[in-house]
Amino acid sequence: SADDGATWEPVRGEGLNRDTERFDRWASGPIAQYHQIVSTDESPRRVYVWNSNTGIAQPHHATVFRSDDAGDSWRATFHPDPRWEPTNVDLYYVTAEDGQFYQGVPHGVAVNARDPDQVLFVLSQGYITENGGASWFCAHTRLARGQKRPAPGRGRRPALSWVCNGLVVTSTWNYYRDPFKPLRHYIGYTDIGFARSEDRGRTWKWWSEAGRAPWPNTCYELAFDPAVPGRIWGAFSTVHDIPNGNIIHERHRSTGKGGICLSTDFAESWQPCRNGLPEAPATSVVVDPRSGEGRRTLYAGFFGSGVFRSDDGGRSWKAANSGLGTPSNMRVTRVHLHADGTL
């Protein structure tokens, strides 16, 4: 509108995503939707818009379009996925480890009113440009000093160390210090699963694709072998937020996959313990320190499936649900073992 909104005309300049059908099965829809738009009084013909994708690959991807002529022409400025060229966005731990960028529409955007080259937007990450979209850097994390940007692609490689600046925000279920190596710290997360530190929390390594649990959304709890360094059991699930209101009030599903995993290398890699366990959300795992080193007794809680017990360090399991709940409510969220053996 050029008359304070009295009349409007469409802006369909060259360069915008004009798809009318899905390019691939990961598309948000057949037509790009434009959710955010900003400009400035300093340069009112400079406009930035953010779109939903019609496909993962460029030029169908979710990006930031820029126009310098009030919409007569546009160009995409945000290219974060290392699988396609060009790329002009710093990697963060998920993109680096998984070898791809997970697209979405920003929750919020902002432009510096006095300098239209400075733009900020936030997904579950934050990104900033100071040169009008020529390049973007991460506003929430960066590679630790001495780490090199990984080559594009996926596959087994050492996990990189990252420094977080306080903007990495999600539910933290538990924070641990390793009982044998106190420099090693661990975080059980919602949505991003698991992270470990080898320097008392100064830098962090997000778990690599090759070594993570098969249920990578959430790590609810860890249990450490009381005598064997590096031996750790973990409770994992594809279902997050147990037991907050999203689950209890059924704002999202409470059923899904999950299980117990074992690590023998200080949580660098995880192997599932499947024998006798349901593939259901695992919310808790504890070890009985009075049991023998080669035959640890473990207890695991499953949301919807009750409690399970192992007497051989997790190699096999049996249900331990006699008298617990009802068939319609076996929602275990935490198992706690007292020093006297009471569970």
Tab-separated table of C-alpha atoms in Angstrom:
chain	number	residue	atom	x	y	z
A	1	SER	CA	0.000	0.000	0.000
A	2	ALA	CA	1.244	3.487	-0.879
A	3	ASP	CA	-1.727	5.331	0.629
A	4	ASP	CA	-1.731	4.346	4.309
A	5	GLY	CA	-3.649	1.142	3.646
A	6	ALA	CA	-6.576	2.604	1.733
A	7	THR	CA	-5.723	0.386	-1.239
A	8	TRP	CA	-3.405	-2.573	-1.771
A	9	GLU	CA	-1.734	-4.228	-4.716
A	10	PRO	CA	0.075	-7.588	-4.837
A	11	VAL	CA	3.861	-7.741	-4.670
A	12	ARG	CA	4.956	-10.570	-6.931
A	13	GLY	CA	8.353	-9.449	-8.093
A	14	GLU	CA	10.879	-11.790	-9.656
A	15	GLY	CA	12.846	-13.952	-7.247
A	16	LEU	CA	10.082	-15.030	-4.873
A	17	ASN	CA	9.100	-18.688	-4.496
A	18	ARG	CA	6.273	-19.139	-7.007
A	19	ASP	CA	5.760	-22.895	-6.606
A	20	THR	CA	2.178	-24.123	-6.835
A	21	GLU	CA	2.872	-27.720	-5.824
A	22	ARG	CA	5.076	-29.531	-3.336
A	23	PHE	CA	8.606	-30.083	-4.564
A	24	ASP	CA	9.177	-33.000	-2.147
A	25	ARG	CA	7.463	-34.817	0.712
A	26	TRP	CA	9.085	-32.579	3.348
A	27	ALA	CA	7.351	-29.446	2.046
A	28	SER	CA	5.248	-27.371	4.441
A	29	GLY	CA	2.719	-26.957	1.639
A	30	PRO	CA	2.309	-26.474	-2.125
A	31	ILE	CA	2.523	-22.671	-1.933
A	32	ALA	CA	5.008	-20.606	0.065
A	33	GLN	CA	3.423	-18.718	2.947
A	34	TYR	CA	4.965	-15.431	4.124
A	35	HIS	CA	4.793	-15.113	7.903
A	36	GLN	CA	7.111	-12.226	8.795
A	37	ILE	CA	8.062	-8.939	7.136
A	38	VAL	CA	10.240	-6.010	8.280
A	39	SER	CA	11.535	-2.735	6.915
A	40	THR	CA	12.889	0.546	8.323
A	41	ASP	CA	12.272	4.272	8.048
A	42	GLU	CA	15.999	4.532	7.346
A	43	SER	CA	15.563	2.611	4.073
A	44	PRO	CA	11.866	1.936	3.465
A	45	ARG	CA	12.342	0.318	0.053
A	46	ARG	CA	14.538	-2.344	1.687
A	47	VAL	CA	12.235	-5.200	2.756
A	48	TYR	CA	12.910	-8.638	4.290
A	49	VAL	CA	10.344	-11.451	4.326
A	50	TRP	CA	10.431	-14.988	5.744
A	51	ASN	CA	8.630	-17.877	4.073
A	52	SER	CA	7.577	-21.450	4.672
A	53	ASN	CA	9.094	-23.947	2.269
A	54	THR	CA	7.675	-25.896	-0.659
A	55	GLY	CA	10.625	-28.305	-0.467
A	56	ILE	CA	13.927	-28.844	1.312
A	57	ALA	CA	16.269	-28.122	-1.609
A	58	GLN	CA	17.085	-24.655	-2.881
A	59	PRO	CA	15.307	-22.642	-4.281
A	60	HIS	CA	12.249	-24.201	-2.619
A	61	HIS	CA	13.593	-23.876	0.934
A	62	ALA	CA	12.523	-21.662	3.824
A	63	THR	CA	14.695	-18.581	3.547
A	64	VAL	CA	14.870	-14.820	4.026
A	65	PHE	CA	13.995	-12.898	0.883
A	66	ARG	CA	15.342	-9.367	0.447
A	67	SER	CA	14.050	-6.648	-1.849
A	68	ASP	CA	15.755	-3.290	-2.416
A	69	ASP	CA	13.020	-1.867	-4.638
A	70	ALA	CA	9.893	-2.247	-2.490
A	71	GLY	CA	9.095	-5.689	-3.872
A	72	ASP	CA	9.668	-5.292	-7.606
A	73	SER	CA	12.466	-7.861	-7.344
A	74	TRP	CA	13.714	-10.246	-4.645
A	75	ARG	CA	16.659	-12.500	-3.820
A	76	ALA	CA	17.031	-15.263	-1.238
A	77	THR	CA	19.684	-14.461	1.378
A	78	PHE	CA	19.545	-17.336	3.894
A	79	HIS	CA	21.149	-20.619	2.747
A	80	PRO	CA	21.873	-22.769	5.832
A	81	ASP	CA	21.884	-26.361	4.539
A	82	PRO	CA	25.389	-27.695	3.824
A	83	ARG	CA	24.003	-30.141	1.242
A	84	TRP	CA	23.422	-27.383	-1.303
A	85	GLU	CA	25.411	-24.474	-2.647
A	86	PRO	CA	25.662	-21.686	-1.934
A	87	THR	CA	25.777	-21.765	1.877
A	88	ASN	CA	26.248	-18.566	3.842
A	89	VAL	CA	25.177	-19.512	7.382
A	90	ASP	CA	27.306	-20.654	10.311
A	91	LEU	CA	26.763	-24.259	11.360
A	92	TYR	CA	25.493	-25.087	14.803
A	93	TYR	CA	25.755	-28.417	16.625
A	94	VAL	CA	22.702	-30.078	15.023
A	95	THR	CA	23.578	-29.031	11.472
A	96	ALA	CA	27.199	-30.052	11.975
A	97	GLU	CA	26.453	-33.501	13.405
A	98	ASP	CA	23.456	-34.395	11.208
A	99	GLY	CA	24.825	-32.836	8.018
A	100	GLN	CA	21.567	-31.013	7.297
A	101	PHE	CA	19.489	-28.029	8.421
A	102	TYR	CA	15.967	-28.534	9.793
A	103	GLN	CA	13.799	-25.794	8.325
A	104	GLY	CA	11.033	-23.772	9.912
A	105	VAL	CA	9.346	-20.391	10.111
A	106	PRO	CA	10.760	-17.921	12.677
A	107	HIS	CA	8.947	-17.173	15.910
A	108	GLY	CA	10.194	-13.593	15.825
A	109	VAL	CA	12.228	-11.251	13.614
A	110	ALA	CA	13.764	-7.798	14.052
A	111	VAL	CA	15.731	-5.242	12.041
A	112	ASN	CA	17.862	-2.409	13.358
A	113	ALA	CA	15.799	0.731	12.702
A	114	ARG	CA	18.965	2.757	12.040
A	115	ASP	CA	20.893	0.125	10.099
A	116	PRO	CA	18.876	-2.138	7.741
A	117	ASP	CA	21.941	-4.350	7.236
A	118	GLN	CA	21.460	-5.724	10.775
A	119	VAL	CA	18.716	-8.344	11.011
A	120	LEU	CA	17.920	-10.925	13.697
A	121	PHE	CA	15.482	-13.831	13.758
A	122	VAL	CA	14.823	-16.796	16.044
A	123	LEU	CA	13.670	-20.350	15.351
A	124	SER	CA	14.776	-22.835	17.981
A	125	GLN	CA	18.086	-21.161	17.157
A	126	GLY	CA	19.005	-17.532	16.588
A	127	TYR	CA	20.646	-15.984	13.499
A	128	ILE	CA	22.051	-12.523	12.850
A	129	THR	CA	23.330	-10.774	9.754
A	130	GLU	CA	25.288	-7.536	9.863
A	131	ASN	CA	25.734	-7.216	6.102
A	132	GLY	CA	22.209	-7.362	4.755
A	133	GLY	CA	22.077	-11.139	4.378
A	134	ALA	CA	25.381	-11.719	2.616
A	135	SER	CA	26.260	-13.972	5.574
A	136	TRP	CA	24.637	-15.040	8.844
A	137	PHE	CA	26.135	-16.122	12.158
A	138	CYS	CA	24.576	-18.116	14.996
A	139	ALA	CA	23.279	-16.045	17.876
A	140	HIS	CA	23.120	-18.953	20.329
A	141	THR	CA	26.293	-21.026	19.952
A	142	ARG	CA	29.659	-21.148	18.214
A	143	LEU	CA	32.461	-23.613	17.614
A	144	ALA	CA	34.961	-23.764	20.462
A	145	ARG	CA	38.416	-22.372	19.821
A	146	GLY	CA	40.564	-24.782	17.833
A	147	GLN	CA	37.626	-26.614	16.267
A	148	LYS	CA	37.387	-26.654	12.485
A	149	ARG	CA	34.191	-26.402	10.469
A	150	PRO	CA	33.361	-29.968	9.367
A	151	ALA	CA	33.178	-30.960	5.736
A	152	PRO	CA	29.651	-31.422	4.325
A	153	GLY	CA	28.101	-34.860	4.655
A	154	ARG	CA	27.076	-37.379	7.264
A	155	GLY	CA	28.763	-40.312	8.945
A	156	ARG	CA	30.886	-41.239	11.934
A	157	ARG	CA	33.361	-38.580	13.029
A	158	PRO	CA	34.493	-37.119	16.350
A	159	ALA	CA	31.923	-34.870	17.999
A	160	LEU	CA	32.798	-31.189	17.898
A	161	SER	CA	32.965	-28.913	20.942
A	162	TRP	CA	30.645	-25.909	21.125
A	163	VAL	CA	30.363	-22.836	23.307
A	164	CYS	CA	26.836	-21.733	24.208
A	165	ASN	CA	26.082	-18.128	25.093
A	166	GLY	CA	22.924	-18.608	27.155
A	167	LEU	CA	20.333	-18.697	24.370
A	168	VAL	CA	20.167	-22.497	24.032
A	169	VAL	CA	16.771	-22.970	25.673
A	170	THR	CA	14.874	-26.217	26.139
A	171	SER	CA	13.791	-28.460	29.027
A	172	THR	CA	16.688	-29.888	31.022
A	173	TRP	CA	15.532	-32.967	32.913
A	174	ASN	CA	18.777	-33.701	34.705
A	175	TYR	CA	22.340	-32.405	34.979
A	176	TYR	CA	25.082	-34.790	36.097
A	177	ARG	CA	28.743	-34.746	37.053
A	178	ASP	CA	30.510	-38.026	36.349
A	179	PRO	CA	31.288	-39.818	39.636
A	180	PHE	CA	34.691	-40.986	38.378
A	181	LYS	CA	35.791	-38.083	36.185
A	182	PRO	CA	34.360	-34.855	37.636
A	183	LEU	CA	35.453	-32.825	34.608
A	184	ARG	CA	32.849	-34.744	32.606
A	185	HIS	CA	29.329	-33.302	32.828
A	186	TYR	CA	26.120	-34.516	31.176
A	187	ILE	CA	22.737	-32.956	30.314
A	188	GLY	CA	19.502	-34.836	29.635
A	189	TYR	CA	17.397	-32.672	27.328
A	190	THR	CA	13.995	-32.448	25.705
A	191	ASP	CA	13.973	-32.139	21.886
A	192	ILE	CA	17.766	-32.162	21.457
A	193	GLY	CA	18.365	-35.324	23.483
A	194	PHE	CA	21.756	-35.290	25.116
A	195	ALA	CA	24.993	-33.349	25.474
A	196	ARG	CA	28.263	-33.964	27.307
A	197	SER	CA	31.182	-31.824	28.401
A	198	GLU	CA	34.773	-32.849	29.090
A	199	ASP	CA	35.869	-29.547	30.634
A	200	ARG	CA	33.422	-28.935	33.492
A	201	GLY	CA	30.787	-27.356	31.271
A	202	ARG	CA	32.861	-24.743	29.464
A	203	THR	CA	32.279	-26.423	26.095
A	204	TRP	CA	29.773	-29.069	25.049
A	205	LYS	CA	29.517	-31.932	22.584
A	206	TRP	CA	26.078	-32.722	21.235
A	207	TRP	CA	25.784	-36.450	20.603
A	208	SER	CA	26.849	-37.571	17.154
A	209	GLU	CA	24.413	-39.283	14.831
A	210	ALA	CA	26.426	-42.509	14.757
A	211	GLY	CA	26.470	-42.968	18.534
A	212	ARG	CA	23.144	-41.625	19.775
A	213	ALA	CA	20.235	-43.600	21.171
A	214	PRO	CA	17.628	-44.874	18.675
A	215	TRP	CA	15.050	-42.707	20.512
A	216	PRO	CA	16.851	-39.372	20.271
A	217	ASN	CA	14.251	-36.760	21.184
A	218	THR	CA	14.569	-36.860	24.965
A	219	CYS	CA	16.967	-38.145	27.608
A	220	TYR	CA	15.087	-38.279	30.910
A	221	GLU	CA	17.558	-39.855	33.331
A	222	LEU	CA	20.981	-41.494	33.702
A	223	ALA	CA	22.237	-44.138	36.150
A	224	PHE	CA	25.959	-44.656	36.794
A	225	ASP	CA	27.571	-47.964	37.673
A	226	PRO	CA	28.964	-47.457	41.193
A	227	ALA	CA	32.243	-49.277	40.476
A	228	VAL	CA	32.922	-49.297	36.720
A	229	PRO	CA	34.043	-45.970	35.193
A	230	GLY	CA	32.251	-45.052	31.991
A	231	ARG	CA	29.380	-47.518	32.386
A	232	ILE	CA	26.122	-45.545	32.260
A	233	TRP	CA	22.513	-46.499	31.628
A	234	GLY	CA	20.095	-43.964	30.136
A	235	ALA	CA	16.307	-43.613	29.773
A	236	PHE	CA	15.346	-42.250	26.330
A	237	SER	CA	12.154	-41.520	24.411
A	238	THR	CA	10.688	-40.033	21.263
A	239	VAL	CA	8.013	-38.472	23.504
A	240	HIS	CA	8.944	-35.278	25.298
A	241	ASP	CA	7.428	-33.258	28.161
A	242	ILE	CA	6.478	-36.203	30.391
A	243	PRO	CA	4.775	-35.487	32.777
A	244	ASN	CA	3.928	-31.817	32.217
A	245	GLY	CA	0.606	-30.400	31.045
A	246	ASN	CA	1.177	-31.186	27.366
A	247	ILE	CA	0.923	-34.865	28.300
A	248	ILE	CA	-1.532	-34.816	31.206
A	249	HIS	CA	-4.031	-32.574	29.407
A	250	GLU	CA	-3.427	-34.427	26.116
A	251	ARG	CA	-2.219	-31.425	24.137
A	252	HIS	CA	0.091	-33.865	22.393
A	253	ARG	CA	0.360	-37.627	22.317
A	254	SER	CA	1.700	-39.590	25.269
A	255	THR	CA	2.413	-42.781	23.359
A	256	GLY	CA	5.517	-43.414	21.292
A	257	LYS	CA	8.784	-45.262	21.254
A	258	GLY	CA	11.583	-45.306	23.782
A	259	GLY	CA	13.818	-47.533	25.844
A	260	ILE	CA	16.906	-48.054	27.955
A	261	CYS	CA	20.432	-47.794	26.538
A	262	LEU	CA	23.882	-48.643	27.873
A	263	SER	CA	27.103	-46.707	27.348
A	264	THR	CA	30.518	-48.077	28.253
A	265	ASP	CA	32.547	-45.090	27.009
A	266	PHE	CA	31.412	-42.195	29.210
A	267	ALA	CA	28.289	-41.501	27.095
A	268	GLU	CA	30.097	-41.094	23.786
A	269	SER	CA	27.924	-43.847	22.288
A	270	TRP	CA	24.807	-45.762	23.310
A	271	GLN	CA	23.502	-49.271	22.640
A	272	PRO	CA	19.850	-50.228	23.261
A	273	CYS	CA	18.879	-52.846	25.868
A	274	ARG	CA	15.949	-54.546	24.172
A	275	ASN	CA	15.580	-58.017	25.706
A	276	GLY	CA	12.265	-58.057	27.592
A	277	LEU	CA	11.549	-54.320	27.449
A	278	PRO	CA	8.628	-52.628	25.714
A	279	GLU	CA	9.446	-50.017	23.064
A	280	ALA	CA	7.714	-47.265	25.004
A	281	PRO	CA	8.700	-43.928	26.571
A	282	ALA	CA	11.386	-44.648	29.175
A	283	THR	CA	11.290	-41.964	31.861
A	284	SER	CA	13.542	-43.347	34.593
A	285	VAL	CA	16.400	-45.766	35.274
A	286	VAL	CA	18.156	-46.561	38.567
A	287	VAL	CA	20.864	-49.016	39.610
A	288	ASP	CA	21.015	-50.855	42.944
A	289	PRO	CA	24.569	-50.248	44.207
A	290	ARG	CA	24.331	-53.286	46.537
A	291	SER	CA	24.115	-55.674	43.583
A	292	GLY	CA	27.219	-57.383	42.214
A	293	GLU	CA	29.439	-55.684	39.664
A	294	GLY	CA	28.814	-58.295	36.974
A	295	ARG	CA	25.093	-58.619	37.712
A	296	ARG	CA	23.781	-55.179	38.504
A	297	THR	CA	20.122	-54.886	39.453
A	298	LEU	CA	18.407	-52.122	37.484
A	299	TYR	CA	14.916	-50.688	37.575
A	300	ALA	CA	13.361	-48.783	34.678
A	301	GLY	CA	10.139	-46.785	34.537
A	302	PHE	CA	8.032	-46.593	31.373
A	303	PHE	CA	5.176	-44.140	30.814
A	304	GLY	CA	2.200	-46.394	30.111
A	305	SER	CA	4.007	-49.700	30.672
A	306	GLY	CA	5.034	-49.671	34.337
A	307	VAL	CA	8.289	-50.813	35.969
A	308	PHE	CA	10.796	-53.357	34.667
A	309	ARG	CA	13.685	-55.040	36.472
A	310	SER	CA	16.999	-56.451	35.297
A	311	ASP	CA	19.355	-58.590	37.388
A	312	ASP	CA	22.142	-58.862	34.808
A	313	GLY	CA	23.135	-55.288	34.095
A	314	GLY	CA	20.420	-54.692	31.508
A	315	ARG	CA	21.003	-57.706	29.275
A	316	SER	CA	17.504	-59.020	30.081
A	317	TRP	CA	14.432	-57.572	31.769
A	318	LYS	CA	11.133	-58.653	33.348
A	319	ALA	CA	8.026	-56.680	34.286
A	320	ALA	CA	7.818	-55.770	37.977
A	321	ASN	CA	4.273	-54.436	37.999
A	322	SER	CA	2.402	-56.598	40.502
A	323	GLY	CA	0.028	-54.315	42.410
A	324	LEU	CA	1.092	-51.215	40.489
A	325	GLY	CA	-1.613	-48.918	39.101
A	326	THR	CA	-4.354	-50.292	36.858
A	327	PRO	CA	-4.275	-51.703	33.322
A	328	SER	CA	-5.499	-48.333	32.047
A	329	ASN	CA	-2.936	-46.319	34.022
A	330	MET	CA	0.622	-47.617	34.183
A	331	ARG	CA	2.106	-44.131	33.834
A	332	VAL	CA	5.419	-44.279	35.656
A	333	THR	CA	7.367	-41.018	35.607
A	334	ARG	CA	10.089	-41.658	38.199
A	335	VAL	CA	11.579	-44.620	40.033
A	336	HIS	CA	13.547	-43.928	43.234
A	337	LEU	CA	15.556	-46.496	45.178
A	338	HIS	CA	16.107	-45.832	48.877
A	339	ALA	CA	19.253	-46.934	50.684
A	340	ASP	CA	17.334	-49.679	52.502
A	341	GLY	CA	16.224	-51.229	49.218
A	342	THR	CA	12.700	-49.811	49.235
A	343	LEU	CA	11.607	-48.936	45.696
